[in-house]
Amino acid sequence: MDEFLAARMQMAVSLGFHIVFACIGMVMPWFMFVAEWKWLRTKNPVYLDLAKAWAKGVAIFFAVGAVSGTVLSFELGMLWPTFMQHAGPIFGMPFSWEGTAFFVEAIALGLFLYGWKRLNKWVHLYTGMVVGISGVLSGIFVVSANAWMNAPSGFDWIDGQAFNIDPVKAMFNKAWFSQAHHMTIAAFSATGFAVAGVHAVLYMKNKLEIHAKAITIALAFASVAAVLQPISGDLAAKNVAKLQPAKLAAFESHFKTEERASLIIGGIPDVENREVKYAIKLPGFLSFLAHGDFNAEVKGLEEFPEEEWPPVPITHYSFQLMVGIGMFLMLIAALFFAGTYKWKHWFEKKWWLRLLAIATPLGFIAVEAGWVVTEVGRQPWIIYGIMKTKDSLTPMPGIQYTFYTITAVYVILTFVVTWLLSRQIQLLQSKYLKNG
């Protein structure tokens, strides 16, 4: 493995693990907030136990997310020093605001965890809301920094140097809004279905009220997010078509510029012959996806130098996987809404609980696929159209060893987190089973 591949793999592994921890850290506080709110409204102690159990999970993921996020920050400077030399003064603002949101979240979480009998009950409840708001804002600020890499702005690039820097314009670049809402909605969908799936598995083993209520709360968030996600995805795709047409072409393995371009479902890209085999084609739908017009022209990869093409197969497969899972989760959301308003007896059926169990990892698989699309689809650029990734690589030797070390650390960390969560679940289970 050469140094360049090792550096990219290290960033991929670090981001791949962190994104899961970050999504859960953004969304779980809202679950614990709703559970406590339901307890205050109904006085049902099950909701109180659920809020406390979820709060412990939030604390675990907050700590792990802080560690993994810090590692990513160091890796930007360690692996890509040329990038940080030029980019740091331009897109540093969202990172500073992310740090502020993180500190507010830490303070609010401390008050929530240790203020159960020390704070006014409503004050305590709204500290949970502050945790949730801060977590979401933290994620949005980080995504804004990534969006700047896809749509660089807020500076003039002259002879390899940045001049006339405007950090505010850089932060609110042309990609930040579409990426931010798409990522935030994806976090709620992925986390909601994962939490619902875990509790569905537990409910199949022991039909405890706490699991039934947990499933309902988690699915309410997840289902709304799953329905909104295609709308968000459509807006994001139109933005990509405008700002990064080569990336959009790689999504769909769209090689030739044409009007009334077909949307491709499935298929195997043949880059050498510039075609897609065994695909289902929907004429005009790619034009509509990109420009809102079934007859609009969509640029193909042929419009760009081949050395500036993203890796087409992996971008295409990741995009297809993301969209496919999104459609499946939207179907589950539709079933949840139908059951809520008309066929509530569905929720006790084994087929429904098994369906939720199957969905447990799918949201996070879609999130990972989406980040592959975003990051791999931007290649070969680290700053789109400005600086290539290979030109930013550190001259430091031995990156392979840091890659192996970081990977091992994250695998161990995942086992530790899994053990901690399993322990919390067992304690909760034993309490209810003991009480009958």
XYZ file of C-alpha atoms in Angstrom:
436
model
C 0.000 0.000 0.000
C 1.514 3.343 -1.040
C 1.483 6.462 1.140
C -1.315 8.186 -0.776
C -3.698 5.229 -0.555
C -2.845 4.722 3.122
C -3.633 8.355 3.908
C -6.959 8.215 2.090
C -7.842 4.902 3.743
C -7.033 6.303 7.175
C -9.337 9.259 6.623
C -12.026 6.934 5.270
C -11.854 4.630 8.295
C -11.819 7.534 10.762
C -14.750 9.252 9.088
C -16.623 5.975 8.650
C -16.560 5.258 12.375
C -17.043 8.853 13.500
C -20.088 9.462 11.341
C -22.008 6.714 13.159
C -21.067 8.038 16.597
C -21.842 11.605 15.503
C -25.275 10.752 14.079
C -26.322 8.969 17.254
C -24.955 11.829 19.352
C -27.027 14.318 17.332
C -30.304 12.419 17.506
C -30.479 10.410 20.739
C -30.826 13.535 22.931
C -34.147 14.213 21.222
C -35.345 10.718 22.140
C -34.467 11.181 25.811
C -36.102 14.637 25.749
C -39.378 13.249 24.385
C -39.309 10.335 26.860
C -38.934 12.743 29.802
C -41.609 15.036 28.377
C -43.970 12.047 28.123
C -43.192 11.175 31.740
C -44.011 14.707 32.899
C -47.263 14.605 30.924
C -48.432 11.085 31.834
C -46.586 10.323 35.096
C -45.928 6.847 33.691
C -42.631 5.719 35.314
C -41.751 3.676 32.234
C -41.033 6.896 30.357
C -38.767 8.068 33.181
C -36.773 4.831 33.062
C -36.543 5.130 29.292
C -35.313 8.731 29.485
C -32.634 7.770 32.024
C -31.549 4.741 29.987
C -31.261 6.763 26.792
C -29.406 9.515 28.653
C -26.699 7.009 29.582
C -26.450 6.025 25.921
C -26.132 9.688 24.956
C -23.284 10.090 27.450
C -21.447 7.105 25.974
C -21.769 8.318 22.397
C -20.936 11.893 23.360
C -17.616 10.741 24.829
C -16.804 8.462 21.908
C -17.845 11.074 19.343
C -15.616 13.653 21.004
C -12.626 11.329 20.799
C -13.207 10.243 17.190
C -13.899 13.825 16.086
C -10.666 15.015 17.684
C -8.759 12.310 15.816
C -10.214 13.549 12.517
C -9.159 17.105 13.303
C -5.583 16.025 13.909
C -5.582 13.879 10.774
C -6.448 16.859 8.576
C -3.227 18.564 9.621
C -1.117 15.437 9.868
C -2.060 13.829 6.538
C -2.955 16.857 4.403
C -0.743 19.767 5.587
C -0.774 21.641 2.274
C -4.552 21.603 2.283
C -4.716 22.973 5.833
C -2.069 25.600 5.081
C -4.313 27.141 2.442
C -7.765 26.129 3.676
C -7.382 26.708 7.416
C -7.727 30.511 7.342
C -10.693 30.247 4.967
C -12.966 27.580 6.418
C -11.869 27.698 10.042
C -15.015 29.567 11.172
C -17.434 26.587 11.110
C -14.911 24.552 13.123
C -14.741 27.280 15.770
C -18.545 27.411 15.934
C -18.629 23.618 16.133
C -16.336 23.843 19.144
C -18.700 26.344 20.766
C -21.701 24.082 20.133
C -19.740 21.158 21.564
C -19.012 23.013 24.811
C -22.649 24.083 25.189
C -23.713 20.490 24.572
C -21.251 19.212 27.190
C -22.522 21.651 29.825
C -26.176 20.899 29.074
C -25.550 17.153 29.108
C -23.842 17.441 32.492
C -26.851 19.300 33.866
C -29.199 16.703 32.415
C -27.281 13.696 33.753
C -26.698 15.046 37.268
C -29.703 17.313 37.689
C -32.539 14.821 38.032
C -33.268 15.720 41.666
C -31.403 19.029 41.761
C -33.136 21.073 39.055
C -36.715 22.132 38.571
C -38.350 19.363 36.510
C -39.110 21.665 33.560
C -35.672 23.256 33.660
C -34.197 19.759 33.633
C -36.368 18.803 30.658
C -35.193 21.748 28.592
C -31.537 21.084 29.323
C -32.179 17.947 27.265
C -33.504 20.092 24.441
C -30.342 22.220 24.601
C -28.276 19.037 24.267
C -30.256 18.120 21.156
C -30.079 21.571 19.571
C -26.343 21.856 20.244
C -25.720 18.401 18.812
C -27.557 19.193 15.583
C -25.805 22.552 15.233
C -22.451 20.886 15.822
C -23.139 18.492 12.961
C -24.308 21.289 10.669
C -21.142 23.332 11.283
C -18.899 20.379 10.428
C -20.923 19.627 7.297
C -20.557 23.294 6.308
C -16.782 22.872 6.355
C -17.046 19.772 4.187
C -19.455 21.562 1.839
C -16.821 24.259 1.338
C -14.504 21.584 -0.059
C -17.214 20.758 -2.608
C -18.114 24.378 -3.388
C -15.133 26.556 -2.401
C -15.941 30.234 -1.948
C -14.959 33.230 0.150
C -11.557 33.864 -1.446
C -9.745 34.675 -4.668
C -7.243 32.056 -5.817
C -4.290 33.727 -7.507
C -1.035 31.943 -8.405
C -1.605 29.167 -5.886
C -2.489 31.491 -2.987
C -5.755 32.641 -1.407
C -6.474 36.365 -1.236
C -9.436 38.507 -0.146
C -10.586 35.880 2.336
C -14.184 36.123 3.574
C -14.781 33.413 6.250
C -18.509 34.138 6.459
C -18.994 33.620 2.715
C -16.868 30.478 2.931
C -18.983 29.088 5.748
C -22.265 29.790 3.974
C -21.077 28.442 0.649
C -23.420 27.283 -2.102
C -23.384 23.648 -0.934
C -23.737 24.049 2.832
C -27.539 24.172 3.037
C -28.251 21.205 0.761
C -25.592 19.061 2.448
C -26.605 20.152 5.948
C -30.303 19.327 5.670
C -29.614 16.090 3.804
C -27.135 14.913 6.446
C -29.285 15.992 9.392
C -32.364 14.209 8.072
C -30.246 11.128 7.335
C -28.972 11.138 10.933
C -32.521 11.158 12.321
C -33.605 8.396 9.942
C -30.599 6.144 10.570
C -30.587 6.563 14.347
C -34.344 6.243 14.655
C -34.531 2.981 12.744
C -31.484 1.607 14.575
C -32.949 2.348 18.012
C -36.364 1.041 16.992
C -34.759 -2.118 15.607
C -32.795 -2.834 18.763
C -35.893 -2.426 20.923
C -37.909 -4.549 18.468
C -35.451 -7.412 18.950
C -35.694 -7.011 22.721
C -39.494 -6.834 22.536
C -39.642 -10.123 20.631
C -37.742 -11.757 23.507
C -39.666 -10.087 26.334
C -42.836 -8.125 25.635
C -42.020 -5.286 28.017
C -43.865 -1.977 27.901
C -40.635 0.017 27.912
C -39.557 -1.491 24.580
C -42.952 -0.856 22.986
C -42.829 2.811 23.977
C -39.205 3.108 22.837
C -40.117 1.720 19.420
C -42.942 4.241 19.036
C -40.795 7.265 19.941
C -37.852 6.219 17.765
C -40.055 5.345 14.793
C -41.922 8.631 14.982
C -38.659 10.507 14.383
C -37.326 7.985 11.871
C -40.491 7.834 9.792
C -40.828 11.595 9.404
C -37.164 11.758 8.415
C -37.530 8.865 5.945
C -40.407 10.626 4.185
C -38.509 13.928 4.029
C -35.295 12.316 2.810
C -36.250 11.898 -0.888
C -37.297 15.558 -1.014
C -34.000 16.550 0.575
C -32.136 14.233 -1.795
C -33.789 15.806 -4.812
C -32.702 19.286 -3.695
C -29.195 18.010 -2.995
C -28.949 16.331 -6.417
C -29.981 19.531 -8.207
C -27.332 21.415 -6.258
C -24.674 18.842 -7.211
C -25.731 19.089 -10.870
C -25.121 22.821 -10.727
C -21.874 22.836 -8.723
C -20.259 19.459 -9.480
C -21.630 18.071 -12.745
C -18.855 15.471 -12.965
C -19.939 14.048 -9.618
C -23.555 13.815 -10.771
C -22.427 12.062 -13.946
C -20.465 9.566 -11.834
C -23.551 8.933 -9.636
C -25.415 7.680 -12.654
C -22.487 6.482 -14.766
C -23.676 9.048 -17.277
C -20.938 9.106 -19.908
C -22.498 11.040 -22.790
C -24.007 14.514 -22.728
C -27.618 14.334 -23.852
C -31.058 15.817 -23.535
C -33.851 13.817 -21.916
C -31.191 11.835 -20.042
C -32.229 8.544 -18.496
C -32.111 7.802 -14.784
C -30.302 4.515 -14.274
C -31.400 1.963 -11.687
C -28.810 -0.704 -10.916
C -26.461 -1.731 -13.677
C -22.734 -2.402 -13.958
C -20.625 0.514 -15.232
C -18.185 -0.337 -18.032
C -15.816 2.633 -17.918
C -13.643 1.384 -20.778
C -16.561 1.204 -23.201
C -18.408 4.095 -21.546
C -21.678 2.290 -20.979
C -23.755 0.710 -18.234
C -24.765 -2.916 -18.590
C -27.910 -4.570 -17.244
C -29.446 -1.309 -15.994
C -33.080 -0.231 -15.867
C -33.396 3.130 -17.615
C -36.113 5.708 -17.025
C -35.963 8.190 -19.935
C -35.940 11.848 -18.947
C -35.805 11.241 -15.206
C -32.121 12.133 -14.808
C -32.814 15.425 -16.578
C -35.640 16.048 -14.134
C -33.501 15.033 -11.148
C -30.724 17.380 -12.205
C -32.652 20.352 -13.577
C -36.367 19.897 -12.883
C -37.059 19.486 -16.603
C -37.534 16.120 -18.320
C -36.015 17.482 -21.543
C -33.019 19.331 -20.051
C -29.474 18.542 -21.143
C -27.307 16.715 -18.614
C -23.542 16.853 -18.966
C -21.820 13.501 -19.317
C -18.356 12.513 -18.141
C -17.124 12.998 -21.710
C -17.232 16.752 -21.019
C -14.382 16.446 -18.500
C -10.747 15.283 -18.805
C -10.627 11.601 -17.940
C -7.929 12.198 -15.317
C -10.489 14.374 -13.471
C -13.218 11.732 -13.426
C -14.241 10.431 -10.000
C -13.890 6.654 -9.548
C -17.085 5.809 -11.416
C -17.978 2.271 -10.229
C -17.670 2.912 -6.484
C -19.515 6.240 -6.762
C -22.283 4.629 -8.819
C -22.724 1.594 -6.549
C -22.682 3.748 -3.401
C -25.310 6.084 -4.819
C -27.522 3.181 -5.847
C -27.166 1.592 -2.408
C -28.015 4.847 -0.649
C -31.119 5.469 -2.763
C -32.277 1.841 -2.566
C -32.088 1.768 1.221
C -33.784 5.149 1.415
C -36.755 3.839 -0.573
C -36.997 0.741 1.641
C -36.965 2.817 4.831
C -39.621 5.101 3.367
C -41.794 2.002 2.845
C -41.384 1.072 6.514
C -42.306 4.647 7.433
C -45.483 4.385 5.348
C -46.400 1.146 7.146
C -45.783 2.834 10.494
C -48.080 5.749 9.643
C -50.747 3.361 8.319
C -50.532 1.258 11.461
C -50.631 4.301 13.727
C -53.824 5.672 12.226
C -55.723 2.553 11.199
C -54.132 -0.855 11.861
C -52.464 -0.651 15.276
C -52.616 -4.431 15.677
C -49.787 -4.640 13.116
C -47.313 -3.491 15.734
C -47.673 -6.735 17.690
C -47.105 -8.921 14.657
C -43.826 -10.796 14.315
C -43.431 -9.779 10.672
C -43.435 -6.127 11.719
C -40.907 -6.600 14.505
C -38.677 -8.654 12.207
C -38.919 -5.943 9.571
C -37.705 -3.403 12.117
C -34.894 -5.747 13.138
C -33.786 -6.023 9.505
C -33.843 -2.232 9.206
C -31.580 -1.747 12.253
C -28.277 -1.291 10.359
C -29.682 -0.099 7.039
C -29.878 3.602 7.830
C -26.232 3.722 8.821
C -25.234 1.726 5.749
C -27.010 4.391 3.682
C -25.215 7.157 5.605
C -21.857 5.504 4.941
C -22.737 5.083 1.269
C -23.760 8.720 1.106
C -20.413 9.863 2.480
C -18.618 7.647 -0.030
C -20.612 9.373 -2.765
C -19.739 12.797 -1.345
C -16.036 12.198 -0.766
C -15.117 9.763 -3.545
C -17.353 11.644 -5.968
C -15.276 14.808 -5.367
C -12.018 13.113 -6.349
C -9.428 13.824 -7.596
C -10.005 17.162 -5.814
C -9.590 17.939 -2.118
C -10.769 21.506 -2.846
C -13.018 21.137 -5.866
C -11.455 22.675 -8.960
C -8.645 24.262 -6.923
C -6.367 21.683 -5.317
C -5.992 17.981 -6.038
C -5.851 15.511 -3.174
C -2.494 14.060 -4.170
C -0.909 17.540 -4.098
C -1.857 17.978 -0.439
C -0.327 14.740 0.868
C 2.175 14.938 3.702
C 5.788 13.985 2.917
C 5.899 12.072 6.213
C 6.760 8.390 5.644
C 5.143 5.390 7.332
C 1.498 6.429 6.967
C 0.611 2.773 6.502
C 1.444 2.125 10.148
C -0.711 4.960 11.438
C -3.525 3.615 9.253
C -3.220 0.138 10.772
C -3.023 1.598 14.281
C -6.033 3.894 13.873
C -8.091 1.059 12.385
C -7.240 -1.219 15.315
C -8.124 1.521 17.816
C -11.508 2.119 16.209
C -12.320 -1.589 16.110
C -11.463 -1.896 19.808
C -13.471 1.249 20.573
C -16.486 -0.214 18.769
C -16.311 -3.378 20.869
C -16.072 -1.286 24.041
C -19.081 0.831 23.067
C -21.070 -2.295 22.176
C -20.207 -3.848 25.540
C -21.195 -0.705 27.454
C -24.518 -0.456 25.639
C -25.216 -4.176 26.095
C -24.543 -3.798 29.799
C -26.990 -0.906 30.078
C -29.633 -2.896 28.202
C -29.132 -5.906 30.468
C -29.509 -3.761 33.586
C -32.710 -2.261 32.230
C -34.062 -5.662 31.238
C -33.264 -7.258 34.580
C -35.059 -4.459 36.454
C -38.309 -5.009 34.568
C -38.094 -8.786 34.515
C -37.430 -8.827 38.251
C -40.474 -6.637 38.880
C -42.616 -8.905 36.714
